[in-house]
C-alpha atoms as one frame of an Amber mdcrd trajectory, in Angstrom:
protein
 -29.993 -56.075  -9.342 -31.627 -53.167 -11.778 -35.675 -52.978 -12.564 -36.238
 -53.456 -15.880 -37.989 -49.633 -16.078 -34.353 -48.764 -14.136 -32.470 -50.898
 -16.806 -34.150 -48.813 -19.656 -33.118 -45.480 -18.005 -29.902 -45.967 -19.092
 -27.711 -45.723 -22.785 -28.675 -44.597 -26.351 -32.241 -45.322 -26.051 -32.842
 -43.380 -22.286 -34.714 -40.601 -24.546 -37.492 -43.125 -25.675 -38.054 -45.118
 -22.813 -38.821 -41.971 -20.947 -41.300 -41.643 -23.442 -42.895 -44.808 -22.726
 -42.441 -45.148 -19.208 -43.465 -41.384 -18.306 -39.711 -40.995 -16.298 -37.022
 -38.347 -17.233 -34.253 -40.219 -17.407 -32.039 -37.391 -19.863 -29.209 -36.455
 -17.630 -29.030 -39.967 -16.332 -25.119 -39.869 -17.151 -24.457 -36.486 -15.881
 -22.806 -37.284 -12.224 -25.167 -37.313  -9.463 -24.751 -34.345  -7.293 -23.614
 -32.927  -3.875 -26.556 -34.234  -1.836 -25.887 -37.665  -2.947 -22.065 -37.627
  -2.598 -21.839 -39.223   1.269 -21.223 -42.578   2.032 -23.014 -45.413   1.156
 -24.718 -47.514   4.347 -25.485 -50.835   3.245 -28.216 -52.749   5.380 -27.719
 -55.907   5.633 -28.094 -56.539   1.554 -30.169 -53.554   0.365 -28.658 -50.509
  -0.357 -29.077 -47.343  -2.917 -28.870 -48.708  -6.550 -28.656 -46.260  -8.855
 -30.126 -42.271  -9.009 -31.880 -41.251 -12.103 -31.721 -36.785 -11.924 -34.642
 -34.909 -13.230 -33.917 -31.206 -12.635 -31.765 -29.396  -9.474 -34.493 -30.811
  -7.226 -36.708 -34.184  -7.913 -34.664 -37.487  -8.711 -36.178 -40.896  -8.781
 -34.081 -43.313  -6.450 -33.779 -47.448  -6.751 -33.131 -48.938  -3.810 -32.866
 -52.284  -3.799 -34.336 -54.656  -0.910 -32.763 -57.442   0.613 -35.978 -58.566
   2.339 -37.869 -58.275  -1.425 -35.395 -59.511  -3.467 -35.903 -56.420  -6.102
 -35.271 -52.851  -6.834 -37.732 -50.213  -5.546 -38.447 -46.896  -6.950 -38.975
 -43.722  -5.115 -39.502 -40.643  -6.579 -37.687 -38.113  -4.378 -38.151 -33.690
  -4.184 -34.445 -32.328  -1.973 -35.210 -29.801   0.378 -35.578 -26.026  -0.205
 -32.417 -25.650   1.714 -29.757 -28.568   1.833 -27.366 -26.711   3.417 -27.629
 -28.228   6.718 -29.928 -31.908   7.403 -33.172 -31.457   7.126 -36.210 -33.726
   7.893 -37.636 -36.923   5.489 -41.368 -36.596   4.240 -42.620 -40.361   3.288
 -45.435 -40.876   1.375 -47.082 -43.807  -0.026 -50.009 -44.142  -2.359 -53.076
 -45.960  -2.417 -54.314 -49.070  -4.247 -53.641 -48.548  -7.680 -51.625 -46.282
  -6.972 -47.306 -45.835  -8.007 -46.637 -46.911 -11.044 -49.389 -48.685 -12.730
 -49.224 -51.177 -15.424 -47.901 -49.204 -18.715 -45.214 -47.507 -16.502 -46.876
 -43.886 -15.620 -46.668 -42.578 -13.003 -49.457 -42.538 -11.039 -49.023 -40.969
  -7.862 -48.839 -37.709  -5.293 -46.940 -35.551  -7.682 -49.375 -36.264 -10.779
 -52.417 -36.323  -8.906 -51.778 -33.385  -6.092 -49.904 -30.206  -5.870 -47.362
 -31.476  -4.204 -44.258 -30.843  -6.143 -45.214 -26.637  -6.208 -46.495 -26.895
  -2.037 -43.711 -27.778  -1.192 -41.159 -25.741  -3.139 -40.283 -23.722  -0.459
 -39.883 -26.426   2.095 -36.955 -27.722   4.591 -37.902 -31.739   4.164 -36.772
 -34.280   2.283 -39.430 -35.876   0.357 -39.937 -39.846  -0.180 -42.723 -41.463
  -2.383 -42.824 -44.829  -3.015 -43.569 -45.805  -6.583 -44.243 -49.447  -5.614
 -46.475 -51.352  -3.456 -49.550 -51.968  -5.076 -52.811 -54.156  -3.494 -49.909
 -54.704  -0.971 -50.882 -53.334   2.465 -47.546 -52.133   2.726 -46.840 -54.468
   5.449 -44.927 -58.672   5.655 -47.166 -60.970   4.086 -46.649 -64.659   5.230
 -46.301 -66.317   1.984 -45.262 -64.644  -1.223 -48.147 -64.625  -3.265 -48.285
 -65.812  -6.928 -49.488 -62.512  -8.408 -47.845 -59.861  -6.858 -44.777 -61.431
  -5.467 -42.781 -60.976  -2.098 -44.252 -58.234   0.362 -41.670 -57.066   3.215
 -43.053 -53.958   3.191 -42.645 -53.367   7.296 -39.035 -54.448   6.965 -38.641
 -52.595   3.997 -39.605 -49.052   5.135 -39.051 -49.462   8.810 -35.366 -51.145
   8.461 -34.184 -51.238   5.272 -34.696 -47.819   3.678 -34.379 -44.863   6.232
 -30.710 -45.463   6.643 -30.475 -45.626   3.004 -32.068 -42.574   2.531 -30.291
 -40.456   5.663 -26.917 -41.512   4.315 -28.026 -40.417   0.737 -29.860 -36.973
   1.799 -27.816 -36.473   4.446 -31.242 -35.784   6.507 -31.411 -34.732  10.683
 -33.061 -38.348  10.961 -36.610 -36.841  11.990 -39.254 -38.494   9.984 -43.017
 -38.256   9.256 -45.204 -40.721   7.264 -48.626 -39.788   5.316 -50.783 -42.271
   3.420 -54.205 -42.749   1.547 -57.288 -45.018   1.328 -55.323 -48.317   1.120
 -51.591 -46.824   2.625 -53.774 -44.570   4.862 -54.086 -47.659   7.587 -50.524
 -48.637   6.376 -49.152 -45.384   8.114 -50.561 -45.553  11.209 -49.598 -50.007
  11.241 -46.218 -48.514  10.138 -45.802 -46.520  13.179 -46.594 -48.840  15.921
 -43.919 -50.711  14.512 -41.099 -49.526  14.515 -41.918 -46.819  17.709 -40.102
 -43.514  17.174 -39.297 -43.516  13.675 -41.813 -41.766  13.057 -42.524 -38.098
  14.946 -45.517 -37.365  12.395 -48.204 -39.340  10.631 -50.894 -38.510   8.460
 -53.507 -40.639   7.475 -56.286 -39.646   5.385 -59.472 -42.054   4.016 -58.300
 -45.058   5.638 -59.934 -47.908   7.273 -57.881 -48.939   9.795 -59.929 -51.855
  11.946 -58.550 -54.906   9.608 -59.630 -57.234  11.987 -63.246 -56.355  11.966
 -65.742 -55.609   9.952 -66.278 -53.778   8.090 -62.303 -52.981   8.121 -61.596
 -56.865   7.672 -63.472 -57.054   4.035 -62.776 -53.655   2.852 -58.671 -55.286
   3.281 -59.783 -58.205   1.636 -61.818 -57.166  -1.372 -58.168 -54.465  -2.359
 -56.218 -57.173  -2.057 -58.857 -59.225  -4.199 -59.075 -56.892  -6.591 -55.786
 -56.509  -7.812 -55.389 -60.587  -8.200 -53.641 -61.494  -5.137 -54.476 -64.251
  -2.146 -55.615 -62.266   1.313 -54.366 -65.066   3.053 -51.279 -64.389   2.748
 -50.847 -61.616   3.947 -52.073 -63.378   7.888 -53.262 -65.951   7.336 -56.318
 -67.297   7.146 -59.468 -65.436   7.845 -59.462 -65.102  11.822 -56.232 -65.783
  12.738 -54.364 -64.257  15.366 -52.465 -62.117  12.923 -54.899 -60.455  11.697
 -56.295 -58.617  15.056 -52.261 -58.909  16.454 -51.166 -56.870  12.719 -54.548
 -54.103  13.513 -53.206 -50.900  14.114 -56.630 -50.492  15.670 -55.963 -52.877
  18.749 -55.948 -50.979  22.111 -52.837 -52.830  22.474 -51.605 -51.182  18.988
 -52.989 -47.623  19.689 -51.023 -47.477  22.521 -47.541 -47.535  20.890 -48.566
 -44.269  18.805 -49.267 -41.873  22.145 -46.087 -39.024  21.584 -46.737 -38.929
  18.107 -48.792 -36.573  15.814 -51.845 -37.821  14.842 -53.568 -36.452  11.858
 -56.952 -38.375  11.147 -58.956 -37.543   8.390 -62.056 -38.616   5.907 -64.573
 -36.775   3.965 -67.982 -35.992   5.264 -69.917 -39.300   4.078 -72.732 -39.864
   1.765 -72.488 -36.259   0.185 -68.704 -36.854  -0.270 -67.390 -35.860  -3.999
 -68.449 -38.785  -6.230 -66.084 -39.574  -9.357 -65.010 -42.531 -11.937 -63.124
 -44.769  -9.620 -60.069 -45.022 -12.051 -59.699 -40.960 -11.335 -59.595 -41.336
  -7.281 -57.127 -44.099  -6.998 -59.747 -46.262  -4.854 -58.351 -49.524  -4.285
 -62.397 -50.681  -5.159 -63.159 -49.762  -9.018 -66.727 -50.807  -8.749 -68.017
 -48.519  -5.903 -68.483 -45.052  -6.159 -66.138 -41.875  -4.837 -69.218 -41.028
  -1.881 -70.187 -44.960  -1.450 -66.495 -45.751   0.131 -65.943 -42.392   2.028
 -69.078 -43.700   3.598 -67.474 -46.386   5.069 -64.445 -45.061   5.658 -65.624
 -42.278   7.353 -67.590 -45.049  10.112 -64.334 -46.283  10.613 -62.585 -43.722
  11.328 -65.286 -42.574  13.690 -64.324 -45.287  15.400 -61.145 -44.584  15.160
 -61.388 -41.834  17.603 -63.946 -43.337  19.930 -60.929 -45.129  20.677 -58.089
 -43.224  20.288 -60.554 -40.457  22.970 -61.199 -43.605  25.139 -57.206 -44.410
  25.391 -56.223 -40.836  26.118 -54.144 -40.629  23.048 -54.215 -37.177  21.340
 -54.926 -36.740  17.724 -56.054 -34.344  15.415 -59.431 -35.677  13.297 -61.547
 -33.960   9.961 -64.249 -34.616   8.672 -63.857 -32.806   5.495 -67.409 -31.365
   4.121 -67.963 -33.028   0.292 -64.865 -34.916   0.641 -64.446 -37.738  -1.635
 -62.099 -41.141  -1.779 -59.965 -39.155  -4.570 -56.815 -37.188  -4.587 -58.780
 -33.929  -4.885 -60.065 -34.255  -1.256 -56.066 -35.371   0.038 -54.785 -32.152
  -1.306 -56.825 -30.655   0.806 -56.055 -33.361   3.636 -52.554 -33.087   2.966
 -52.847 -28.783   3.289 -54.292 -28.842   7.000 -52.102 -31.801   8.026 -48.616
 -30.753   6.947 -48.408 -27.130   9.540 -48.133 -29.490  12.306 -46.013 -32.134
  10.877 -43.453 -29.378   9.617 -43.826 -28.701  13.241 -43.593 -32.227  14.610
 -40.717 -32.285  12.332 -38.999 -28.917  13.775 -39.316 -27.283  10.308
């Protein structure tokens, strides 16, 4: 099974499709480079569907998820030196990021200096280009607007062994997310203890079962036309607390994980048009969003300190809910993440 975007990247119309979709499809017919030549795994039906190679360091992988019954696109940056197995950094985008409605990529690669910054790093980078408004979790009910969402299953069970096989990785992983996915990366690490050695959470609101975090999540999902009650049931259902990454029962699962958690300094954060921020709430300015996020982050810090869970917290002066701020956060977080990966 191939996505429409995957099918367009084949055949005589490849160059035209690339122009329309914002994806380099030239060279699709060429043989895959040695980095992908190892035996491919099949995880209960999930598998690497196909690869679109852009250059010797960059490619788009299309992975079929059996849990969601569709193909998921992701941008891959290969390590500077792949002579030996290397670790993997997974990146998740915000609520409105990945691939937009016009097929244009708006992600870590297009909104930050990720490609150049990681140019000399010996790590595989996997940037997921899907999951808008989903909070990257397993939904209880399929949504009529955004479909079936089984992202916890995909990201913690289906995808890692496929990437490990395709890229001959070392098996060491880290994950980072912004805005919506800043909450998700914490929850994913809790759902699969030991899978990620390091977590970077930038401008998230982890408290998904209490306000304001619960309303933040619900407004985010509603802004994408989806029904938030399809995630964990009606408001107040036990599953909302069970899936809240900020509860004591869940936070203790992060003990031993390198944690870098960042937010802007609050009301003085840099504002700007929401369309340029990757924000999940277009009606709100960057500084209003980040003021809420800063409060959530301070509450999370109080909880991890009370539980004795080591974590690095950073409150970026004049930082807003936008990609320029998240680029600064990532630059600050990366040295620690790299150490945790053995780089």
